[in-house]
């Protein structure tokens, strides 16, 4: 299951980078947090586009429509299976410590601040500090331009990136757990999405091995499919009793 | 089952939302083609 997920993540990453050919640069929002400032991006970051719509004073119905479709189909499964920034964090591994019960709400605060700041400043305020933008936007831009333009903004991005990498190594899926505003949006749909993990109560012996393998550090069985579950399937893999399985529709 | 029905309702609403505002497709495509200055820090 794990290798299948990594294969899907790699496939998604390639698909989102087909924009190396300009004709393949689409107006379709990406499934996950992926910076469309990347010179190779073929899709638009849903959160970046949402900010653009707010800054332009337009009702973001197109974006909300896409978010409803993505959320209704996968919920936070987008984070676990498709998001390129999530895949990057998987590469760093990180210690699977338990999720902090209060800090998990930071992502909702981040979401609210980002939207309010965009509305007030009329610019994509969150993108100035987005580590996904740092990795998928600023770094490829620096490489493709040969580092000709090196501004304060780029330096801020590189600093954020270094800090983020450190945090990813210390805590698995740190960004997804505590800070991702897009993850916060998907989390509202998580319990209602068609793609879910099902717990068979009769087979489960409450050994909680599944929770030890969770990269999001979920603490209780009841929180599987909850707002912090990214449906990555590590719990499904680790359960030797077969009490957990994927349920599609 | 009720949750799944809510999920289907959300997806249906989403498809309707996309369909009704499809003219924004070109706008979003514009975002993708023009590099986001904030993201790359210039």
mmCIF file of C-alpha atoms in Angstrom:
data_model
loop_
_atom_site.group_PDB
_atom_site.id
_atom_site.type_symbol
_atom_site.label_atom_id
_atom_site.label_comp_id
_atom_site.label_asym_id
_atom_site.label_seq_id
_atom_site.Cartn_x
_atom_site.Cartn_y
_atom_site.Cartn_z
ATOM 1 C CA UNK A 1 0.000 0.000 0.000
ATOM 2 C CA UNK A 2 2.817 2.380 0.914
ATOM 3 C CA UNK A 3 4.629 1.899 -2.399
ATOM 4 C CA UNK A 4 1.341 2.392 -4.240
ATOM 5 C CA UNK A 5 0.839 5.691 -2.433
ATOM 6 C CA UNK A 6 4.362 6.852 -3.260
ATOM 7 C CA UNK A 7 3.730 5.924 -6.881
ATOM 8 C CA UNK A 8 0.543 8.023 -6.883
ATOM 9 C CA UNK A 9 2.434 10.922 -5.250
ATOM 10 C CA UNK A 10 5.151 10.716 -7.901
ATOM 11 C CA UNK A 11 2.537 10.553 -10.683
ATOM 12 C CA UNK A 12 0.731 13.582 -9.248
ATOM 13 C CA UNK A 13 4.000 15.512 -8.980
ATOM 14 C CA UNK A 14 4.824 14.800 -12.630
ATOM 15 C CA UNK A 15 1.286 15.760 -13.727
ATOM 16 C CA UNK A 16 1.453 19.044 -11.822
ATOM 17 C CA UNK A 17 4.779 19.829 -13.523
ATOM 18 C CA UNK A 18 3.768 19.268 -17.137
ATOM 19 C CA UNK A 19 3.659 23.046 -17.546
ATOM 20 C CA UNK A 20 7.205 22.972 -18.887
ATOM 21 C CA UNK A 21 5.218 23.192 -22.125
ATOM 22 C CA UNK A 22 3.186 26.441 -21.972
ATOM 23 C CA UNK A 23 0.206 24.906 -23.754
ATOM 24 C CA UNK A 24 -0.097 22.466 -20.841
ATOM 25 C CA UNK A 25 -0.424 25.263 -18.283
ATOM 26 C CA UNK A 26 -4.059 24.802 -17.303
ATOM 27 C CA UNK A 27 -6.557 26.782 -15.268
ATOM 28 C CA UNK A 28 -7.317 23.717 -13.185
ATOM 29 C CA UNK A 29 -6.482 24.009 -9.491
ATOM 30 C CA UNK A 30 -3.887 21.595 -8.197
ATOM 31 C CA UNK A 31 -4.834 18.797 -5.785
ATOM 32 C CA UNK A 32 -2.727 19.958 -2.870
ATOM 33 C CA UNK A 33 -0.401 22.815 -2.020
ATOM 34 C CA UNK A 34 1.805 23.318 -5.046
ATOM 35 C CA UNK A 35 3.180 26.674 -6.060
ATOM 36 C CA UNK A 36 2.158 27.820 -9.505
ATOM 37 C CA UNK A 37 5.096 30.186 -9.527
ATOM 38 C CA UNK A 38 7.151 27.103 -10.331
ATOM 39 C CA UNK A 39 8.289 27.587 -13.928
ATOM 40 C CA UNK A 40 7.088 24.024 -14.651
ATOM 41 C CA UNK A 41 3.681 24.199 -12.935
ATOM 42 C CA UNK A 42 0.719 23.067 -15.027
ATOM 43 C CA UNK A 43 -1.933 23.652 -12.360
ATOM 44 C CA UNK A 44 -2.742 26.490 -9.986
ATOM 45 C CA UNK A 45 -2.351 26.355 -6.221
ATOM 46 C CA UNK A 46 -5.927 26.345 -4.855
ATOM 47 C CA UNK A 47 -4.993 28.532 -1.928
ATOM 48 C CA UNK A 48 -2.939 30.948 -4.023
ATOM 49 C CA UNK A 49 -5.829 31.239 -6.506
ATOM 50 C CA UNK A 50 -8.304 31.735 -3.678
ATOM 51 C CA UNK A 51 -6.201 34.667 -2.469
ATOM 52 C CA UNK A 52 -6.006 36.039 -6.016
ATOM 53 C CA UNK A 53 -9.804 35.984 -6.312
ATOM 54 C CA UNK A 54 -10.195 37.704 -2.938
ATOM 55 C CA UNK A 55 -7.578 40.330 -3.849
ATOM 56 C CA UNK A 56 -9.318 40.967 -7.183
ATOM 57 C CA UNK A 57 -12.647 41.368 -5.394
ATOM 58 C CA UNK A 58 -14.235 38.446 -7.242
ATOM 59 C CA UNK A 59 -16.431 35.777 -5.681
ATOM 60 C CA UNK A 60 -14.218 32.674 -5.666
ATOM 61 C CA UNK A 61 -17.018 30.338 -6.809
ATOM 62 C CA UNK A 62 -14.759 28.524 -9.277
ATOM 63 C CA UNK A 63 -12.238 27.759 -6.548
ATOM 64 C CA UNK A 64 -14.866 26.878 -3.973
ATOM 65 C CA UNK A 65 -16.409 24.518 -6.548
ATOM 66 C CA UNK A 66 -13.082 22.746 -7.026
ATOM 67 C CA UNK A 67 -12.454 22.577 -3.284
ATOM 68 C CA UNK A 68 -15.900 21.023 -2.776
ATOM 69 C CA UNK A 69 -15.153 18.402 -5.431
ATOM 70 C CA UNK A 70 -11.697 17.641 -4.046
ATOM 71 C CA UNK A 71 -12.931 17.623 -0.455
ATOM 72 C CA UNK A 72 -16.043 15.583 -1.238
ATOM 73 C CA UNK A 73 -14.051 12.946 -3.099
ATOM 74 C CA UNK A 74 -10.931 12.633 -0.944
ATOM 75 C CA UNK A 75 -11.100 15.008 2.014
ATOM 76 C CA UNK A 76 -7.607 15.188 3.492
ATOM 77 C CA UNK A 77 -6.754 12.171 1.387
ATOM 78 C CA UNK A 78 -5.511 14.888 -0.979
ATOM 79 C CA UNK A 79 -2.775 15.655 1.600
ATOM 80 C CA UNK A 80 -1.812 12.019 2.002
ATOM 81 C CA UNK A 81 -1.939 10.881 -1.618
ATOM 82 C CA UNK A 82 -1.587 13.819 -3.995
ATOM 83 C CA UNK A 83 -0.133 16.936 -2.382
ATOM 84 C CA UNK A 84 3.462 17.502 -3.622
ATOM 85 C CA UNK A 85 4.392 19.355 -0.442
ATOM 86 C CA UNK A 86 3.080 16.453 1.627
ATOM 87 C CA UNK A 87 5.176 14.079 -0.495
ATOM 88 C CA UNK A 88 8.225 16.256 0.181
ATOM 89 C CA UNK A 89 7.620 15.941 3.920
ATOM 90 C CA UNK A 90 7.311 12.167 3.544
ATOM 91 C CA UNK A 91 10.783 12.188 1.967
ATOM 92 C CA UNK A 92 12.232 13.814 5.084
ATOM 93 C CA UNK A 93 10.564 11.243 7.299
ATOM 94 C CA UNK A 94 10.469 12.965 10.648
ATOM 95 C CA UNK A 95 9.735 11.572 14.075
ATOM 96 C CA UNK A 96 6.219 10.263 14.517
ATOM 97 C CA UNK A 97 5.458 12.071 17.730
ATOM 98 C CA UNK A 98 1.899 12.454 18.918
ATOM 99 C CA UNK A 99 -0.015 15.443 17.676
ATOM 100 C CA UNK A 100 -0.197 18.400 20.046
ATOM 101 C CA UNK A 101 -3.839 18.819 21.008
ATOM 102 C CA UNK A 102 -3.795 22.635 21.034
ATOM 103 C CA UNK A 103 -1.262 23.370 18.301
ATOM 104 C CA UNK A 104 -3.390 21.460 15.767
ATOM 105 C CA UNK A 105 -5.791 24.421 15.725
ATOM 106 C CA UNK A 106 -3.016 26.719 14.485
ATOM 107 C CA UNK A 107 -3.821 25.780 10.893
ATOM 108 C CA UNK A 108 -7.312 27.277 11.260
ATOM 109 C CA UNK A 109 -5.802 30.444 12.737
ATOM 110 C CA UNK A 110 -3.343 30.494 9.835
ATOM 111 C CA UNK A 111 -6.238 30.107 7.367
ATOM 112 C CA UNK A 112 -8.185 32.969 8.956
ATOM 113 C CA UNK A 113 -5.133 35.277 9.122
ATOM 114 C CA UNK A 114 -4.227 34.520 5.500
ATOM 115 C CA UNK A 115 -7.714 35.336 4.229
ATOM 116 C CA UNK A 116 -8.045 38.498 6.308
ATOM 117 C CA UNK A 117 -4.533 39.664 5.313
ATOM 118 C CA UNK A 118 -5.328 39.077 1.634
ATOM 119 C CA UNK A 119 -8.558 41.038 1.962
ATOM 120 C CA UNK A 120 -6.841 43.934 3.737
ATOM 121 C CA UNK A 121 -3.578 44.058 1.750
ATOM 122 C CA UNK A 122 -5.159 43.093 -1.603
ATOM 123 C CA UNK A 123 -2.242 40.775 -2.327
ATOM 124 C CA UNK A 124 -1.417 37.111 -1.920
ATOM 125 C CA UNK A 125 -0.054 37.708 1.574
ATOM 126 C CA UNK A 126 0.265 34.045 2.576
ATOM 127 C CA UNK A 127 2.415 33.311 -0.501
ATOM 128 C CA UNK A 128 5.149 35.660 0.757
ATOM 129 C CA UNK A 129 5.870 33.186 3.541
ATOM 130 C CA UNK A 130 4.650 29.899 2.075
ATOM 131 C CA UNK A 131 7.334 27.186 2.375
ATOM 132 C CA UNK A 132 5.747 25.318 -0.531
ATOM 133 C CA UNK A 133 6.273 28.478 -2.575
ATOM 134 C CA UNK A 134 9.862 28.567 -1.306
ATOM 135 C CA UNK A 135 10.588 25.038 -2.446
ATOM 136 C CA UNK A 136 8.472 24.761 -5.593
ATOM 137 C CA UNK A 137 8.564 28.433 -6.636
ATOM 138 C CA UNK A 138 11.638 30.308 -5.421
ATOM 139 C CA UNK A 139 14.194 27.490 -5.737
ATOM 140 C CA UNK A 140 13.282 26.441 -9.329
ATOM 141 C CA UNK A 141 13.105 30.138 -10.244
ATOM 142 C CA UNK A 142 16.612 30.715 -8.883
ATOM 143 C CA UNK A 143 17.896 27.652 -10.730
ATOM 144 C CA UNK A 144 16.248 28.477 -14.060
ATOM 145 C CA UNK A 145 17.383 32.112 -13.973
ATOM 146 C CA UNK A 146 20.898 31.199 -12.864
ATOM 147 C CA UNK A 147 20.463 33.154 -9.624
ATOM 148 C CA UNK A 148 20.555 36.511 -11.462
ATOM 149 C CA UNK A 149 17.814 38.056 -9.335
ATOM 150 C CA UNK A 150 18.418 37.656 -5.618
ATOM 151 C CA UNK A 151 16.029 39.837 -3.662
ATOM 152 C CA UNK A 152 15.119 40.196 -0.006
ATOM 153 C CA UNK A 153 11.934 38.217 -0.778
ATOM 154 C CA UNK A 154 13.966 35.294 -2.098
ATOM 155 C CA UNK A 155 16.212 35.417 0.968
ATOM 156 C CA UNK A 156 13.114 35.296 3.209
ATOM 157 C CA UNK A 157 11.841 32.309 1.238
ATOM 158 C CA UNK A 158 15.146 30.455 1.537
ATOM 159 C CA UNK A 159 15.271 31.141 5.292
ATOM 160 C CA UNK A 160 11.718 29.824 5.685
ATOM 161 C CA UNK A 161 12.635 26.768 3.661
ATOM 162 C CA UNK A 162 15.654 25.984 5.862
ATOM 163 C CA UNK A 163 13.499 26.390 8.973
ATOM 164 C CA UNK A 164 10.754 24.216 7.478
ATOM 165 C CA UNK A 165 13.169 21.416 6.563
ATOM 166 C CA UNK A 166 14.471 21.397 10.137
ATOM 167 C CA UNK A 167 10.920 21.094 11.473
ATOM 168 C CA UNK A 168 10.060 18.345 8.952
ATOM 169 C CA UNK A 169 12.998 16.292 10.204
ATOM 170 C CA UNK A 170 12.019 16.810 13.836
ATOM 171 C CA UNK A 171 8.291 16.108 13.432
ATOM 172 C CA UNK A 172 6.662 14.073 10.656
ATOM 173 C CA UNK A 173 4.243 16.059 8.492
ATOM 174 C CA UNK A 174 4.792 19.141 10.643
ATOM 175 C CA UNK A 175 3.271 21.492 8.066
ATOM 176 C CA UNK A 176 0.188 19.307 7.509
ATOM 177 C CA UNK A 177 -0.361 18.878 11.248
ATOM 178 C CA UNK A 178 -0.115 22.436 12.431
ATOM 179 C CA UNK A 179 0.085 25.063 9.728
ATOM 180 C CA UNK A 180 -1.357 24.172 6.324
ATOM 181 C CA UNK A 181 -4.347 26.439 5.529
ATOM 182 C CA UNK A 182 -5.341 24.239 2.602
ATOM 183 C CA UNK A 183 -5.298 21.198 4.877
ATOM 184 C CA UNK A 184 -7.535 23.180 7.220
ATOM 185 C CA UNK A 185 -10.038 23.653 4.371
ATOM 186 C CA UNK A 186 -9.933 19.966 3.391
ATOM 187 C CA UNK A 187 -10.358 18.945 7.029
ATOM 188 C CA UNK A 188 -13.925 20.321 7.011
ATOM 189 C CA UNK A 189 -14.822 17.689 4.402
ATOM 190 C CA UNK A 190 -12.823 14.804 5.828
ATOM 191 C CA UNK A 191 -15.630 12.896 7.521
ATOM 192 C CA UNK A 192 -17.936 13.256 4.530
ATOM 193 C CA UNK A 193 -15.562 12.322 1.718
ATOM 194 C CA UNK A 194 -16.189 9.214 -0.347
ATOM 195 C CA UNK A 195 -12.620 7.991 0.255
ATOM 196 C CA UNK A 196 -12.294 6.780 3.831
ATOM 197 C CA UNK A 197 -10.658 4.329 6.182
ATOM 198 C CA UNK A 198 -13.026 1.908 7.838
ATOM 199 C CA UNK A 199 -12.432 0.364 11.254
ATOM 200 C CA UNK A 200 -13.894 -3.095 11.842
ATOM 201 C CA UNK A 201 -14.770 -3.000 15.557
ATOM 202 C CA UNK A 202 -15.071 -6.797 15.778
ATOM 203 C CA UNK A 203 -11.554 -7.445 14.472
ATOM 204 C CA UNK A 204 -9.918 -4.612 16.430
ATOM 205 C CA UNK A 205 -8.168 -5.670 19.676
ATOM 206 C CA UNK A 206 -7.316 -2.080 20.668
ATOM 207 C CA UNK A 207 -3.570 -2.764 20.539
ATOM 208 C CA UNK A 208 -3.122 0.745 19.029
ATOM 209 C CA UNK A 209 -0.180 -0.315 16.824
ATOM 210 C CA UNK A 210 -1.942 1.589 14.059
ATOM 211 C CA UNK A 211 -1.677 4.885 15.941
ATOM 212 C CA UNK A 212 2.058 4.415 16.557
ATOM 213 C CA UNK A 213 2.645 4.355 12.814
ATOM 214 C CA UNK A 214 0.542 7.456 12.113
ATOM 215 C CA UNK A 215 2.648 10.274 10.593
ATOM 216 C CA UNK A 216 0.061 12.804 11.765
ATOM 217 C CA UNK A 217 0.369 11.609 15.357
ATOM 218 C CA UNK A 218 -3.330 10.872 15.832
ATOM 219 C CA UNK A 219 -4.038 9.839 19.431
ATOM 220 C CA UNK A 220 -7.331 7.956 19.332
ATOM 221 C CA UNK A 221 -8.967 5.365 17.087
ATOM 222 C CA UNK A 222 -12.024 7.599 16.905
ATOM 223 C CA UNK A 223 -9.896 10.266 15.213
ATOM 224 C CA UNK A 224 -9.257 8.078 12.170
ATOM 225 C CA UNK A 225 -11.047 9.960 9.343
ATOM 226 C CA UNK A 226 -11.183 12.952 11.687
ATOM 227 C CA UNK A 227 -9.943 16.423 10.798
ATOM 228 C CA UNK A 228 -6.263 15.497 11.199
ATOM 229 C CA UNK A 229 -6.330 12.151 9.363
ATOM 230 C CA UNK A 230 -4.680 12.366 5.929
ATOM 231 C CA UNK A 231 -5.785 8.822 4.995
ATOM 232 C CA UNK A 232 -2.236 7.854 4.068
ATOM 233 C CA UNK A 233 -2.896 4.240 5.041
ATOM 234 C CA UNK A 234 0.075 3.749 7.368
ATOM 235 C CA UNK A 235 -2.414 2.502 9.971
ATOM 236 C CA UNK A 236 -3.955 0.131 7.424
ATOM 237 C CA UNK A 237 -0.474 -1.284 6.677
ATOM 238 C CA UNK A 238 0.460 -1.693 10.313
ATOM 239 C CA UNK A 239 -2.705 -3.485 11.423
ATOM 240 C CA UNK A 240 -1.913 -7.197 11.321
ATOM 241 C CA UNK A 241 -5.479 -8.103 12.222
ATOM 242 C CA UNK A 242 -6.930 -6.491 9.127
ATOM 243 C CA UNK A 243 -9.254 -4.344 11.211
ATOM 244 C CA UNK A 244 -8.581 -1.277 9.085
ATOM 245 C CA UNK A 245 -9.238 -1.055 5.397
ATOM 246 C CA UNK A 246 -9.910 1.530 2.751
ATOM 247 C CA UNK A 247 -13.489 2.193 1.868
ATOM 248 C CA UNK A 248 -14.333 3.950 -1.384
ATOM 249 C CA UNK A 249 -17.940 5.088 -1.439
ATOM 250 C CA UNK B 1 -24.485 6.253 4.654
ATOM 251 C CA UNK B 2 -25.723 9.721 5.566
ATOM 252 C CA UNK B 3 -22.135 10.990 5.528
ATOM 253 C CA UNK B 4 -21.621 9.577 2.046
ATOM 254 C CA UNK B 5 -24.752 11.320 0.862
ATOM 255 C CA UNK B 6 -23.396 14.589 2.259
ATOM 256 C CA UNK B 7 -20.172 13.859 0.355
ATOM 257 C CA UNK B 8 -22.100 13.331 -2.889
ATOM 258 C CA UNK B 9 -24.052 16.531 -2.247
ATOM 259 C CA UNK B 10 -20.783 18.463 -1.731
ATOM 260 C CA UNK B 11 -19.333 17.090 -4.963
ATOM 261 C CA UNK B 12 -22.539 17.940 -6.860
ATOM 262 C CA UNK B 13 -22.503 21.493 -5.478
ATOM 263 C CA UNK B 14 -18.854 21.760 -6.442
ATOM 264 C CA UNK B 15 -19.512 20.650 -10.027
ATOM 265 C CA UNK B 16 -22.385 23.146 -10.291
ATOM 266 C CA UNK B 17 -20.094 25.873 -8.867
ATOM 267 C CA UNK B 18 -17.353 25.088 -11.387
ATOM 268 C CA UNK B 19 -19.865 24.971 -14.260
ATOM 269 C CA UNK B 20 -21.494 28.278 -13.330
ATOM 270 C CA UNK B 21 -18.165 30.101 -13.046
ATOM 271 C CA UNK B 22 -16.291 28.408 -15.853
ATOM 272 C CA UNK B 23 -15.340 31.796 -17.280
ATOM 273 C CA UNK B 24 -12.835 32.036 -14.423
ATOM 274 C CA UNK B 25 -10.925 29.139 -15.975
ATOM 275 C CA UNK B 26 -9.028 31.583 -18.194
ATOM 276 C CA UNK B 27 -8.347 33.819 -15.205
ATOM 277 C CA UNK B 28 -6.816 30.961 -13.213
ATOM 278 C CA UNK B 29 -4.867 29.911 -16.309
ATOM 279 C CA UNK B 30 -3.531 33.458 -16.316
ATOM 280 C CA UNK B 31 -2.314 33.010 -12.740
ATOM 281 C CA UNK B 32 -0.421 29.883 -13.785
ATOM 282 C CA UNK B 33 1.236 31.518 -16.773
ATOM 283 C CA UNK B 34 2.221 34.748 -15.028
ATOM 284 C CA UNK B 35 4.597 33.830 -12.199
ATOM 285 C CA UNK B 36 3.317 34.741 -8.764
ATOM 286 C CA UNK B 37 5.723 37.397 -7.491
ATOM 287 C CA UNK B 38 4.971 36.714 -3.847
ATOM 288 C CA UNK B 39 5.798 33.042 -4.174
ATOM 289 C CA UNK B 40 9.201 33.557 -5.705
ATOM 290 C CA UNK B 41 9.977 36.655 -3.687
ATOM 291 C CA UNK B 42 10.548 39.261 -6.384
#
